[in-house]
């Protein structure tokens, strides 16, 4: 299910007929980020289908963020015409968007 390429870049293969479920994505991410031989994995890149599924959005919403609302989404890379999101940029964007619960203005975690 995981396609690994040179430089430890990886994507979850997707087709128009099959969109991965959240559980499939979580399982793939766990496998890709597990430490092997005591070495941390290199940078991981994901496509817009994976990211849209992670956030419960559509592919079109991701495209709109990139082109119509520049700067609204996480940083992305254009690699030989393919749009990819780096995991650490995704996590940084999620942290930036996080709001504390309880309305007290302080992070409760």
mmCIF file of N, CA, C and O in Angstrom:
data_model
loop_
_atom_site.group_PDB
_atom_site.id
_atom_site.type_symbol
_atom_site.label_atom_id
_atom_site.label_comp_id
_atom_site.label_asym_id
_atom_site.label_seq_id
_atom_site.Cartn_x
_atom_site.Cartn_y
_atom_site.Cartn_z
ATOM 1 N N UNK A 1 0.805 -1.190 0.000
ATOM 2 C CA UNK A 1 0.000 0.000 0.000
ATOM 3 C C UNK A 1 0.852 1.258 0.000
ATOM 4 O O UNK A 1 0.481 2.254 -0.561
ATOM 5 N N UNK A 2 2.002 1.228 0.627
ATOM 6 C CA UNK A 2 2.867 2.402 0.681
ATOM 7 C C UNK A 2 3.855 2.340 -0.466
ATOM 8 O O UNK A 2 4.515 1.342 -0.675
ATOM 9 N N UNK A 3 3.954 3.423 -1.182
ATOM 10 C CA UNK A 3 4.913 3.514 -2.268
ATOM 11 C C UNK A 3 6.103 4.301 -1.765
ATOM 12 O O UNK A 3 5.990 5.461 -1.429
ATOM 13 N N UNK A 4 7.245 3.646 -1.680
ATOM 14 C CA UNK A 4 8.447 4.339 -1.229
ATOM 15 C C UNK A 4 9.309 4.638 -2.451
ATOM 16 O O UNK A 4 9.469 3.817 -3.324
ATOM 17 N N UNK A 5 9.853 5.824 -2.456
ATOM 18 C CA UNK A 5 10.717 6.219 -3.548
ATOM 19 C C UNK A 5 12.059 6.630 -2.979
ATOM 20 O O UNK A 5 12.245 6.714 -1.777
ATOM 21 N N UNK A 6 12.979 6.907 -3.849
ATOM 22 C CA UNK A 6 14.318 7.309 -3.440
ATOM 23 C C UNK A 6 14.246 8.508 -2.502
ATOM 24 O O UNK A 6 13.466 9.415 -2.700
ATOM 25 N N UNK A 7 15.023 8.482 -1.435
ATOM 26 C CA UNK A 7 15.044 9.580 -0.488
ATOM 27 C C UNK A 7 13.959 9.463 0.569
ATOM 28 O O UNK A 7 13.644 10.415 1.236
ATOM 29 N N UNK A 8 13.345 8.307 0.697
ATOM 30 C CA UNK A 8 12.330 7.998 1.705
ATOM 31 C C UNK A 8 11.067 8.843 1.566
ATOM 32 O O UNK A 8 10.307 8.979 2.481
ATOM 33 N N UNK A 9 10.848 9.424 0.396
ATOM 34 C CA UNK A 9 9.592 10.109 0.166
ATOM 35 C C UNK A 9 8.540 9.027 -0.028
ATOM 36 O O UNK A 9 8.799 8.001 -0.616
ATOM 37 N N UNK A 10 7.353 9.250 0.474
ATOM 38 C CA UNK A 10 6.324 8.234 0.346
ATOM 39 C C UNK A 10 4.966 8.875 0.146
ATOM 40 O O UNK A 10 4.712 9.969 0.607
ATOM 41 N N UNK A 11 4.130 8.167 -0.573
ATOM 42 C CA UNK A 11 2.756 8.605 -0.745
ATOM 43 C C UNK A 11 1.856 7.400 -0.620
ATOM 44 O O UNK A 11 2.295 6.263 -0.786
ATOM 45 N N UNK A 12 0.623 7.652 -0.306
ATOM 46 C CA UNK A 12 -0.365 6.596 -0.299
ATOM 47 C C UNK A 12 -0.981 6.602 -1.684
ATOM 48 O O UNK A 12 -1.561 7.597 -2.094
ATOM 49 N N UNK A 13 -0.830 5.500 -2.435
ATOM 50 C CA UNK A 13 -1.396 5.487 -3.775
ATOM 51 C C UNK A 13 -2.909 5.657 -3.718
ATOM 52 O O UNK A 13 -3.567 5.070 -2.876
ATOM 53 N N UNK A 14 -3.437 6.478 -4.579
ATOM 54 C CA UNK A 14 -4.872 6.692 -4.616
ATOM 55 C C UNK A 14 -5.335 6.678 -6.054
ATOM 56 O O UNK A 14 -4.575 6.959 -6.972
ATOM 57 N N UNK A 15 -6.556 6.343 -6.230
ATOM 58 C CA UNK A 15 -7.178 6.399 -7.542
ATOM 59 C C UNK A 15 -8.527 7.069 -7.364
ATOM 60 O O UNK A 15 -9.026 7.207 -6.257
ATOM 61 N N UNK A 16 -9.136 7.461 -8.454
ATOM 62 C CA UNK A 16 -10.462 8.063 -8.368
ATOM 63 C C UNK A 16 -11.465 7.046 -7.838
ATOM 64 O O UNK A 16 -12.428 7.396 -7.190
ATOM 65 N N UNK A 17 -11.228 5.747 -8.103
ATOM 66 C CA UNK A 17 -12.157 4.706 -7.673
ATOM 67 C C UNK A 17 -12.026 4.398 -6.181
ATOM 68 O O UNK A 17 -12.989 4.015 -5.542
ATOM 69 N N UNK A 18 -10.832 4.557 -5.621
ATOM 70 C CA UNK A 18 -10.621 4.210 -4.212
ATOM 71 C C UNK A 18 -9.988 5.366 -3.464
ATOM 72 O O UNK A 18 -8.878 5.772 -3.762
ATOM 73 N N UNK A 19 -10.721 5.882 -2.488
ATOM 74 C CA UNK A 19 -10.153 6.894 -1.599
ATOM 75 C C UNK A 19 -9.846 6.187 -0.295
ATOM 76 O O UNK A 19 -10.676 5.456 0.233
ATOM 77 N N UNK A 20 -8.655 6.385 0.238
ATOM 78 C CA UNK A 20 -8.284 5.682 1.471
ATOM 79 C C UNK A 20 -9.133 6.130 2.653
ATOM 80 O O UNK A 20 -9.520 7.291 2.748
ATOM 81 N N UNK A 21 -9.408 5.190 3.536
ATOM 82 C CA UNK A 21 -10.150 5.507 4.752
ATOM 83 C C UNK A 21 -9.188 6.113 5.763
ATOM 84 O O UNK A 21 -7.967 6.005 5.629
ATOM 85 N N UNK A 22 -9.742 6.703 6.801
ATOM 86 C CA UNK A 22 -8.903 7.291 7.841
ATOM 87 C C UNK A 22 -8.026 6.215 8.475
ATOM 88 O O UNK A 22 -6.844 6.439 8.736
ATOM 89 N N UNK A 23 -8.591 5.022 8.723
ATOM 90 C CA UNK A 23 -7.819 3.939 9.340
ATOM 91 C C UNK A 23 -6.659 3.502 8.450
ATOM 92 O O UNK A 23 -5.569 3.213 8.939
ATOM 93 N N UNK A 24 -6.890 3.445 7.140
ATOM 94 C CA UNK A 24 -5.811 3.096 6.216
ATOM 95 C C UNK A 24 -4.705 4.149 6.261
ATOM 96 O O UNK A 24 -3.522 3.820 6.263
ATOM 97 N N UNK A 25 -5.111 5.401 6.298
ATOM 98 C CA UNK A 25 -4.125 6.482 6.344
ATOM 99 C C UNK A 25 -3.342 6.454 7.649
ATOM 100 O O UNK A 25 -2.125 6.612 7.652
ATOM 101 N N UNK A 26 -4.035 6.240 8.756
ATOM 102 C CA UNK A 26 -3.361 6.194 10.055
ATOM 103 C C UNK A 26 -2.383 5.031 10.108
ATOM 104 O O UNK A 26 -1.259 5.157 10.598
ATOM 105 N N UNK A 27 -2.792 3.886 9.590
ATOM 106 C CA UNK A 27 -1.923 2.710 9.573
ATOM 107 C C UNK A 27 -0.684 2.959 8.716
ATOM 108 O O UNK A 27 0.439 2.623 9.105
ATOM 109 N N UNK A 28 -0.889 3.560 7.562
ATOM 110 C CA UNK A 28 0.230 3.859 6.669
ATOM 111 C C UNK A 28 1.200 4.830 7.323
ATOM 112 O O UNK A 28 2.409 4.642 7.280
ATOM 113 N N UNK A 29 0.660 5.867 7.965
ATOM 114 C CA UNK A 29 1.511 6.855 8.623
ATOM 115 C C UNK A 29 2.312 6.211 9.743
ATOM 116 O O UNK A 29 3.498 6.481 9.903
ATOM 117 N N UNK A 30 1.687 5.334 10.509
ATOM 118 C CA UNK A 30 2.383 4.650 11.594
ATOM 119 C C UNK A 30 3.548 3.830 11.051
ATOM 120 O O UNK A 30 4.656 3.870 11.586
ATOM 121 N N UNK A 31 3.310 3.099 9.970
ATOM 122 C CA UNK A 31 4.372 2.287 9.369
ATOM 123 C C UNK A 31 5.506 3.161 8.843
ATOM 124 O O UNK A 31 6.671 2.837 8.974
ATOM 125 N N UNK A 32 5.138 4.293 8.244
ATOM 126 C CA UNK A 32 6.141 5.149 7.619
ATOM 127 C C UNK A 32 6.980 5.902 8.637
ATOM 128 O O UNK A 32 8.111 6.269 8.355
ATOM 129 N N UNK A 33 6.433 6.150 9.809
ATOM 130 C CA UNK A 33 7.169 6.940 10.793
ATOM 131 C C UNK A 33 7.808 6.098 11.883
ATOM 132 O O UNK A 33 8.432 6.636 12.788
ATOM 133 N N UNK A 34 7.641 4.789 11.811
ATOM 134 C CA UNK A 34 8.266 3.942 12.829
ATOM 135 C C UNK A 34 9.777 3.918 12.605
ATOM 136 O O UNK A 34 10.253 3.944 11.479
ATOM 137 N N UNK A 35 10.515 3.875 13.684
ATOM 138 C CA UNK A 35 11.964 3.882 13.612
ATOM 139 C C UNK A 35 12.468 2.476 13.295
ATOM 140 O O UNK A 35 12.066 1.503 13.930
ATOM 141 N N UNK A 36 13.329 2.388 12.325
ATOM 142 C CA UNK A 36 13.916 1.108 11.939
ATOM 143 C C UNK A 36 15.417 1.181 12.143
ATOM 144 O O UNK A 36 16.044 2.161 11.778
ATOM 145 N N UNK A 37 15.968 0.166 12.745
ATOM 146 C CA UNK A 37 17.414 0.100 12.992
ATOM 147 C C UNK A 37 17.904 1.309 13.794
ATOM 148 O O UNK A 37 19.019 1.761 13.612
ATOM 149 N N UNK A 38 17.030 1.855 14.635
ATOM 150 C CA UNK A 38 17.431 2.976 15.475
ATOM 151 C C UNK A 38 17.567 4.292 14.737
ATOM 152 O O UNK A 38 18.027 5.275 15.290
ATOM 153 N N UNK A 39 17.172 4.321 13.462
ATOM 154 C CA UNK A 39 17.294 5.546 12.674
ATOM 155 C C UNK A 39 15.917 6.141 12.438
ATOM 156 O O UNK A 39 14.977 5.438 12.098
ATOM 157 N N UNK A 40 15.811 7.428 12.604
ATOM 158 C CA UNK A 40 14.550 8.113 12.329
ATOM 159 C C UNK A 40 14.330 8.180 10.820
ATOM 160 O O UNK A 40 15.292 8.263 10.053
ATOM 161 N N UNK A 41 13.082 8.130 10.377
ATOM 162 C CA UNK A 41 12.821 8.224 8.943
ATOM 163 C C UNK A 41 13.172 9.605 8.415
ATOM 164 O O UNK A 41 13.216 10.572 9.173
ATOM 165 N N UNK A 42 13.401 9.675 7.123
ATOM 166 C CA UNK A 42 13.680 10.965 6.499
ATOM 167 C C UNK A 42 12.362 11.698 6.292
ATOM 168 O O UNK A 42 11.319 11.254 6.735
ATOM 169 N N UNK A 43 12.403 12.794 5.611
ATOM 170 C CA UNK A 43 11.198 13.594 5.388
ATOM 171 C C UNK A 43 10.141 12.776 4.662
ATOM 172 O O UNK A 43 10.436 12.030 3.743
ATOM 173 N N UNK A 44 8.900 12.971 5.075
ATOM 174 C CA UNK A 44 7.780 12.281 4.457
ATOM 175 C C UNK A 44 6.902 13.297 3.742
ATOM 176 O O UNK A 44 6.606 14.360 4.281
ATOM 177 N N UNK A 45 6.482 12.955 2.537
ATOM 178 C CA UNK A 45 5.626 13.819 1.743
ATOM 179 C C UNK A 45 4.329 13.089 1.422
ATOM 180 O O UNK A 45 4.335 11.890 1.170
ATOM 181 N N UNK A 46 3.218 13.842 1.420
ATOM 182 C CA UNK A 46 1.913 13.262 1.149
ATOM 183 C C UNK A 46 1.188 14.069 0.089
ATOM 184 O O UNK A 46 1.402 15.269 -0.039
ATOM 185 N N UNK A 47 0.295 13.413 -0.639
ATOM 186 C CA UNK A 47 -0.459 14.115 -1.664
ATOM 187 C C UNK A 47 -1.716 14.747 -1.071
ATOM 188 O O UNK A 47 -2.044 14.557 0.096
ATOM 189 N N UNK A 48 -2.417 15.525 -1.889
ATOM 190 C CA UNK A 48 -3.591 16.248 -1.400
ATOM 191 C C UNK A 48 -4.739 15.318 -1.033
ATOM 192 O O UNK A 48 -5.546 15.635 -0.159
ATOM 193 N N UNK A 49 -4.821 14.152 -1.665
ATOM 194 C CA UNK A 49 -5.880 13.195 -1.338
ATOM 195 C C UNK A 49 -5.701 12.705 0.096
ATOM 196 O O UNK A 49 -6.649 12.635 0.875
ATOM 197 N N UNK A 50 -4.464 12.376 0.458
ATOM 198 C CA UNK A 50 -4.177 11.907 1.816
ATOM 199 C C UNK A 50 -4.498 13.000 2.828
ATOM 200 O O UNK A 50 -5.145 12.756 3.843
ATOM 201 N N UNK A 51 -4.036 14.214 2.549
ATOM 202 C CA UNK A 51 -4.249 15.314 3.491
ATOM 203 C C UNK A 51 -5.730 15.663 3.604
ATOM 204 O O UNK A 51 -6.227 15.912 4.703
ATOM 205 N N UNK A 52 -6.443 15.667 2.491
ATOM 206 C CA UNK A 52 -7.881 15.946 2.526
ATOM 207 C C UNK A 52 -8.604 14.899 3.371
ATOM 208 O O UNK A 52 -9.472 15.231 4.181
ATOM 209 N N UNK A 53 -8.226 13.639 3.226
ATOM 210 C CA UNK A 53 -8.850 12.577 4.017
ATOM 211 C C UNK A 53 -8.503 12.734 5.494
ATOM 212 O O UNK A 53 -9.353 12.521 6.359
ATOM 213 N N UNK A 54 -7.283 13.130 5.794
ATOM 214 C CA UNK A 54 -6.869 13.328 7.186
ATOM 215 C C UNK A 54 -7.735 14.386 7.861
ATOM 216 O O UNK A 54 -8.103 14.259 9.026
ATOM 217 N N UNK A 55 -8.064 15.436 7.126
ATOM 218 C CA UNK A 55 -8.819 16.540 7.694
ATOM 219 C C UNK A 55 -10.318 16.478 7.404
ATOM 220 O O UNK A 55 -11.060 17.362 7.797
ATOM 221 N N UNK A 56 -10.762 15.461 6.682
ATOM 222 C CA UNK A 56 -12.185 15.342 6.366
ATOM 223 C C UNK A 56 -12.650 16.367 5.347
ATOM 224 O O UNK A 56 -13.793 16.806 5.369
ATOM 225 N N UNK A 57 -11.755 16.746 4.454
ATOM 226 C CA UNK A 57 -12.070 17.708 3.404
ATOM 227 C C UNK A 57 -12.092 17.007 2.050
ATOM 228 O O UNK A 57 -11.773 15.834 1.943
ATOM 229 N N UNK A 58 -12.431 17.747 1.016
ATOM 230 C CA UNK A 58 -12.383 17.203 -0.337
ATOM 231 C C UNK A 58 -11.068 17.605 -1.002
ATOM 232 O O UNK A 58 -10.406 18.558 -0.560
ATOM 233 N N UNK A 59 -10.723 16.898 -2.065
ATOM 234 C CA UNK A 59 -9.536 17.249 -2.844
ATOM 235 C C UNK A 59 -9.671 18.678 -3.375
ATOM 236 O O UNK A 59 -8.711 19.438 -3.413
ATOM 237 N N UNK A 60 -10.876 19.014 -3.781
ATOM 238 C CA UNK A 60 -11.140 20.339 -4.344
ATOM 239 C C UNK A 60 -10.876 21.432 -3.308
ATOM 240 O O UNK A 60 -10.353 22.497 -3.640
ATOM 241 N N UNK A 61 -11.214 21.166 -2.043
ATOM 242 C CA UNK A 61 -10.955 22.156 -0.989
ATOM 243 C C UNK A 61 -9.460 22.413 -0.861
ATOM 244 O O UNK A 61 -9.033 23.559 -0.694
ATOM 245 N N UNK A 62 -8.662 21.358 -0.948
ATOM 246 C CA UNK A 62 -7.208 21.517 -0.874
ATOM 247 C C UNK A 62 -6.702 22.359 -2.048
ATOM 248 O O UNK A 62 -5.838 23.212 -1.879
ATOM 249 N N UNK A 63 -7.241 22.104 -3.228
ATOM 250 C CA UNK A 63 -6.845 22.869 -4.408
ATOM 251 C C UNK A 63 -7.233 24.339 -4.254
ATOM 252 O O UNK A 63 -6.464 25.227 -4.611
ATOM 253 N N UNK A 64 -8.418 24.596 -3.709
ATOM 254 C CA UNK A 64 -8.856 25.974 -3.496
ATOM 255 C C UNK A 64 -7.938 26.700 -2.520
ATOM 256 O O UNK A 64 -7.632 27.876 -2.704
ATOM 257 N N UNK A 65 -7.518 26.014 -1.477
ATOM 258 C CA UNK A 65 -6.605 26.627 -0.509
ATOM 259 C C UNK A 65 -5.325 27.053 -1.197
ATOM 260 O O UNK A 65 -4.770 28.102 -0.905
ATOM 261 N N UNK A 66 -4.828 26.232 -2.097
ATOM 262 C CA UNK A 66 -3.558 26.541 -2.766
ATOM 263 C C UNK A 66 -3.687 27.692 -3.748
ATOM 264 O O UNK A 66 -2.810 28.551 -3.829
ATOM 265 N N UNK A 67 -4.748 27.700 -4.537
ATOM 266 C CA UNK A 67 -4.805 28.628 -5.657
ATOM 267 C C UNK A 67 -5.695 29.844 -5.443
ATOM 268 O O UNK A 67 -5.391 30.917 -5.934
ATOM 269 N N UNK A 68 -6.796 29.695 -4.731
ATOM 270 C CA UNK A 68 -7.703 30.826 -4.555
ATOM 271 C C UNK A 68 -7.459 31.562 -3.247
ATOM 272 O O UNK A 68 -7.652 32.754 -3.161
ATOM 273 N N UNK A 69 -7.055 30.837 -2.221
ATOM 274 C CA UNK A 69 -6.829 31.444 -0.904
ATOM 275 C C UNK A 69 -5.371 31.253 -0.528
ATOM 276 O O UNK A 69 -5.059 30.570 0.439
ATOM 277 N N UNK A 70 -4.519 31.821 -1.300
ATOM 278 C CA UNK A 70 -3.082 31.636 -1.086
ATOM 279 C C UNK A 70 -2.703 31.881 0.372
ATOM 280 O O UNK A 70 -3.076 32.873 0.958
ATOM 281 N N UNK A 71 -1.970 30.939 0.939
ATOM 282 C CA UNK A 71 -1.540 31.060 2.313
ATOM 283 C C UNK A 71 -2.522 30.517 3.338
ATOM 284 O O UNK A 71 -2.251 30.518 4.525
ATOM 285 N N UNK A 72 -3.692 30.044 2.895
ATOM 286 C CA UNK A 72 -4.699 29.545 3.838
ATOM 287 C C UNK A 72 -4.352 28.155 4.362
ATOM 288 O O UNK A 72 -4.740 27.797 5.450
ATOM 289 N N UNK A 73 -3.624 27.383 3.596
ATOM 290 C CA UNK A 73 -3.293 26.017 4.002
ATOM 291 C C UNK A 73 -1.825 25.881 4.345
ATOM 292 O O UNK A 73 -1.089 26.864 4.408
ATOM 293 N N UNK A 74 -1.398 24.643 4.562
ATOM 294 C CA UNK A 74 0.012 24.415 4.883
ATOM 295 C C UNK A 74 0.913 24.636 3.664
ATOM 296 O O UNK A 74 0.444 24.615 2.521
ATOM 297 N N UNK A 75 2.184 24.832 3.937
ATOM 298 C CA UNK A 75 3.158 24.974 2.848
ATOM 299 C C UNK A 75 3.148 23.702 2.020
ATOM 300 O O UNK A 75 2.899 22.616 2.536
ATOM 301 N N UNK A 76 3.389 23.834 0.726
ATOM 302 C CA UNK A 76 3.427 22.668 -0.144
ATOM 303 C C UNK A 76 4.597 22.767 -1.098
ATOM 304 O O UNK A 76 5.196 23.822 -1.278
ATOM 305 N N UNK A 77 4.917 21.643 -1.687
ATOM 306 C CA UNK A 77 6.013 21.548 -2.645
ATOM 307 C C UNK A 77 5.444 21.086 -3.968
ATOM 308 O O UNK A 77 4.508 20.298 -4.011
ATOM 309 N N UNK A 78 6.014 21.585 -5.037
ATOM 310 C CA UNK A 78 5.631 21.142 -6.366
ATOM 311 C C UNK A 78 6.832 20.375 -6.910
ATOM 312 O O UNK A 78 7.860 20.955 -7.221
ATOM 313 N N UNK A 79 6.714 19.063 -6.953
ATOM 314 C CA UNK A 79 7.804 18.193 -7.377
ATOM 315 C C UNK A 79 7.462 17.570 -8.721
ATOM 316 O O UNK A 79 6.580 16.712 -8.801
ATOM 317 N N UNK A 80 8.102 18.055 -9.751
ATOM 318 C CA UNK A 80 7.850 17.584 -11.111
ATOM 319 C C UNK A 80 6.361 17.627 -11.445
ATOM 320 O O UNK A 80 5.799 16.690 -11.985
ATOM 321 N N UNK A 81 5.709 18.711 -11.057
ATOM 322 C CA UNK A 81 4.296 18.914 -11.371
ATOM 323 C C UNK A 81 3.329 18.332 -10.351
ATOM 324 O O UNK A 81 2.149 18.620 -10.386
ATOM 325 N N UNK A 82 3.809 17.515 -9.444
ATOM 326 C CA UNK A 82 2.943 16.908 -8.431
ATOM 327 C C UNK A 82 3.018 17.721 -7.139
ATOM 328 O O UNK A 82 4.099 18.068 -6.685
ATOM 329 N N UNK A 83 1.884 18.005 -6.553
ATOM 330 C CA UNK A 83 1.836 18.756 -5.303
ATOM 331 C C UNK A 83 1.995 17.785 -4.144
ATOM 332 O O UNK A 83 1.328 16.752 -4.078
ATOM 333 N N UNK A 84 2.910 18.120 -3.225
ATOM 334 C CA UNK A 84 3.149 17.270 -2.057
ATOM 335 C C UNK A 84 3.269 18.153 -0.822
ATOM 336 O O UNK A 84 3.763 19.281 -0.882
ATOM 337 N N UNK A 85 2.789 17.596 0.287
ATOM 338 C CA UNK A 85 2.854 18.281 1.575
ATOM 339 C C UNK A 85 3.812 17.517 2.475
ATOM 340 O O UNK A 85 3.696 16.302 2.611
ATOM 341 N N UNK A 86 4.725 18.228 3.104
ATOM 342 C CA UNK A 86 5.689 17.601 4.014
ATOM 343 C C UNK A 86 5.023 17.421 5.380
ATOM 344 O O UNK A 86 4.333 18.303 5.873
ATOM 345 N N UNK A 87 5.233 16.273 6.002
ATOM 346 C CA UNK A 87 4.590 15.958 7.268
ATOM 347 C C UNK A 87 4.855 17.026 8.320
ATOM 348 O O UNK A 87 3.943 17.458 9.010
ATOM 349 N N UNK A 88 6.081 17.487 8.430
ATOM 350 C CA UNK A 88 6.356 18.481 9.478
ATOM 351 C C UNK A 88 5.647 19.801 9.201
ATOM 352 O O UNK A 88 5.271 20.507 10.122
ATOM 353 N N UNK A 89 5.400 20.146 7.938
ATOM 354 C CA UNK A 89 4.623 21.347 7.618
ATOM 355 C C UNK A 89 3.145 21.150 7.967
ATOM 356 O O UNK A 89 2.477 22.081 8.424
ATOM 357 N N UNK A 90 2.638 19.940 7.750
ATOM 358 C CA UNK A 90 1.249 19.628 8.101
ATOM 359 C C UNK A 90 1.051 19.772 9.606
ATOM 360 O O UNK A 90 0.113 20.419 10.068
ATOM 361 N N UNK A 91 1.945 19.169 10.370
ATOM 362 C CA UNK A 91 1.846 19.220 11.834
ATOM 363 C C UNK A 91 1.980 20.655 12.334
ATOM 364 O O UNK A 91 1.228 21.090 13.219
ATOM 365 N N UNK A 92 2.899 21.426 11.766
ATOM 366 C CA UNK A 92 3.076 22.826 12.174
ATOM 367 C C UNK A 92 1.810 23.630 11.890
ATOM 368 O O UNK A 92 1.379 24.448 12.715
ATOM 369 N N UNK A 93 1.190 23.381 10.740
ATOM 370 C CA UNK A 93 -0.044 24.082 10.387
ATOM 371 C C UNK A 93 -1.167 23.703 11.351
ATOM 372 O O UNK A 93 -1.929 24.563 11.807
ATOM 373 N N UNK A 94 -1.257 22.429 11.695
ATOM 374 C CA UNK A 94 -2.290 21.974 12.635
ATOM 375 C C UNK A 94 -2.097 22.623 14.006
ATOM 376 O O UNK A 94 -3.066 23.039 14.649
ATOM 377 N N UNK A 95 -0.857 22.722 14.450
ATOM 378 C CA UNK A 95 -0.582 23.356 15.745
ATOM 379 C C UNK A 95 -0.956 24.836 15.709
ATOM 380 O O UNK A 95 -1.482 25.383 16.678
ATOM 381 N N UNK A 96 -0.670 25.485 14.579
ATOM 382 C CA UNK A 96 -0.985 26.904 14.430
ATOM 383 C C UNK A 96 -2.503 27.135 14.483
ATOM 384 O O UNK A 96 -2.964 28.136 15.025
ATOM 385 N N UNK A 97 -3.261 26.188 13.976
ATOM 386 C CA UNK A 97 -4.719 26.318 13.928
ATOM 387 C C UNK A 97 -5.404 25.876 15.221
ATOM 388 O O UNK A 97 -6.591 26.114 15.401
ATOM 389 N N UNK A 98 -4.677 25.272 16.106
ATOM 390 C CA UNK A 98 -5.260 24.739 17.335
ATOM 391 C C UNK A 98 -5.731 25.867 18.239
ATOM 392 O O UNK A 98 -5.064 26.872 18.415
ATOM 393 N N UNK A 99 -6.916 25.661 18.808
ATOM 394 C CA UNK A 99 -7.434 26.614 19.779
ATOM 395 C C UNK A 99 -7.673 25.878 21.089
ATOM 396 O O UNK A 99 -8.093 24.722 21.088
ATOM 397 N N UNK A 100 -7.431 26.532 22.204
ATOM 398 C CA UNK A 100 -7.636 25.863 23.491
ATOM 399 C C UNK A 100 -9.114 25.667 23.777
ATOM 400 O O UNK A 100 -9.944 26.453 23.345
ATOM 401 N N UNK A 101 -9.429 24.619 24.516
ATOM 402 C CA UNK A 101 -10.813 24.377 24.889
ATOM 403 C C UNK A 101 -11.115 25.073 26.212
ATOM 404 O O UNK A 101 -10.212 25.450 26.955
ATOM 405 N N UNK A 102 -12.360 25.246 26.506
ATOM 406 C CA UNK A 102 -12.750 25.844 27.770
ATOM 407 C C UNK A 102 -12.851 27.353 27.751
ATOM 408 O O UNK A 102 -13.354 27.951 28.695
ATOM 409 N N UNK A 103 -12.372 27.998 26.733
ATOM 410 C CA UNK A 103 -12.499 29.446 26.617
ATOM 411 C C UNK A 103 -11.653 30.234 27.606
ATOM 412 O O UNK A 103 -11.787 31.438 27.692
ATOM 413 N N UNK A 104 -10.778 29.553 28.364
ATOM 414 C CA UNK A 104 -9.977 30.253 29.351
ATOM 415 C C UNK A 104 -8.768 30.944 28.768
ATOM 416 O O UNK A 104 -8.076 31.682 29.446
ATOM 417 N N UNK A 105 -8.497 30.698 27.482
ATOM 418 C CA UNK A 105 -7.364 31.344 26.852
ATOM 419 C C UNK A 105 -6.042 30.665 27.105
ATOM 420 O O UNK A 105 -5.023 31.057 26.573
ATOM 421 N N UNK A 106 -6.034 29.639 27.957
ATOM 422 C CA UNK A 106 -4.799 28.917 28.231
ATOM 423 C C UNK A 106 -4.917 27.504 27.704
ATOM 424 O O UNK A 106 -5.974 26.892 27.771
ATOM 425 N N UNK A 107 -3.845 26.987 27.207
ATOM 426 C CA UNK A 107 -3.822 25.634 26.692
ATOM 427 C C UNK A 107 -3.974 24.663 27.860
ATOM 428 O O UNK A 107 -3.243 24.737 28.835
ATOM 429 N N UNK A 108 -4.925 23.748 27.766
ATOM 430 C CA UNK A 108 -5.207 22.820 28.845
ATOM 431 C C UNK A 108 -4.481 21.485 28.721
ATOM 432 O O UNK A 108 -4.679 20.605 29.513
ATOM 433 N N UNK A 109 -3.646 21.312 27.690
ATOM 434 C CA UNK A 109 -2.983 20.007 27.516
ATOM 435 C C UNK A 109 -1.738 19.863 28.338
ATOM 436 O O UNK A 109 -1.167 20.714 28.866
#
